[in-house]
């Protein structure tokens, strides 16, 4: 469904974060609300290999809505 929405303009990967393999490098890896679900050491090692030199990894914390 989400692939249809972006009509080929984005590439999606179905993989556990710590098992992700690619021959490309990326400027940014965004990890949003998922750090508690991965094996940190192999996951960050995989991310380091996929980042270009000087690239960034943005790890977003868990979000919650506070009732007012």
Coordinates of C-alpha atoms in Angstrom, one line a residue:
X1 CA 0.0 0.0 0.0
X2 CA 2.7 2.5 0.9
X3 CA 4.7 1.6 -2.2
X4 CA 1.7 2.5 -4.3
X5 CA 1.4 5.9 -2.5
X6 CA 5.0 6.9 -3.5
X7 CA 4.7 5.5 -7.0
X8 CA 8.3 4.3 -7.2
X9 CA 9.8 7.6 -5.9
X10 CA 11.1 6.0 -2.8
X11 CA 12.9 2.7 -2.2
X12 CA 11.6 0.5 0.6
X13 CA 13.4 -2.4 2.3
X14 CA 11.8 -5.2 4.3
X15 CA 14.5 -6.3 6.7
X16 CA 15.4 -6.3 10.4
X17 CA 17.4 -3.2 11.0
X18 CA 20.4 -5.1 12.3
X19 CA 20.4 -7.4 9.2
X20 CA 20.1 -4.7 6.6
X21 CA 22.7 -5.0 3.9
X22 CA 23.3 -2.7 0.9
X23 CA 26.0 -1.8 -1.5
X24 CA 25.0 1.9 -1.4
X25 CA 25.8 4.5 1.2
X26 CA 23.3 7.1 2.5
X27 CA 23.5 10.6 3.8
X28 CA 20.9 10.0 6.5
X29 CA 19.5 7.0 8.3
X30 CA 16.4 7.8 10.3
X31 CA 15.4 5.5 13.2
X32 CA 12.1 6.6 14.7
X33 CA 10.7 5.0 17.8
X34 CA 12.3 1.6 17.1
X35 CA 15.5 1.5 19.2
X36 CA 13.9 -0.7 21.8
X37 CA 13.1 -3.3 19.2
X38 CA 16.6 -3.9 17.7
X39 CA 19.8 -5.5 18.8
X40 CA 21.7 -2.2 19.3
X41 CA 25.3 -3.3 18.7
X42 CA 24.7 -5.1 15.4
X43 CA 22.1 -2.6 14.3
X44 CA 24.4 0.4 14.8
X45 CA 27.2 -1.5 13.1
X46 CA 25.0 -2.1 10.1
X47 CA 24.0 1.6 10.1
X48 CA 27.6 2.7 10.3
X49 CA 28.5 0.6 7.2
X50 CA 25.5 2.1 5.3
X51 CA 26.3 5.7 6.1
X52 CA 28.6 7.7 3.8
X53 CA 31.6 9.4 5.4
X54 CA 30.2 12.4 7.2
X55 CA 26.6 11.0 7.1
X56 CA 24.2 11.2 10.0
X57 CA 22.0 8.8 11.9
X58 CA 19.0 10.4 13.6
X59 CA 17.5 8.3 16.4
X60 CA 14.1 9.6 17.5
X61 CA 13.0 8.8 21.0
X62 CA 9.7 7.3 22.0
X63 CA 6.9 9.8 21.8
X64 CA 3.9 10.0 24.0
X65 CA 0.8 12.2 24.1
X66 CA 0.1 13.8 27.4
X67 CA -3.5 14.4 28.2
X68 CA -4.4 17.9 29.2

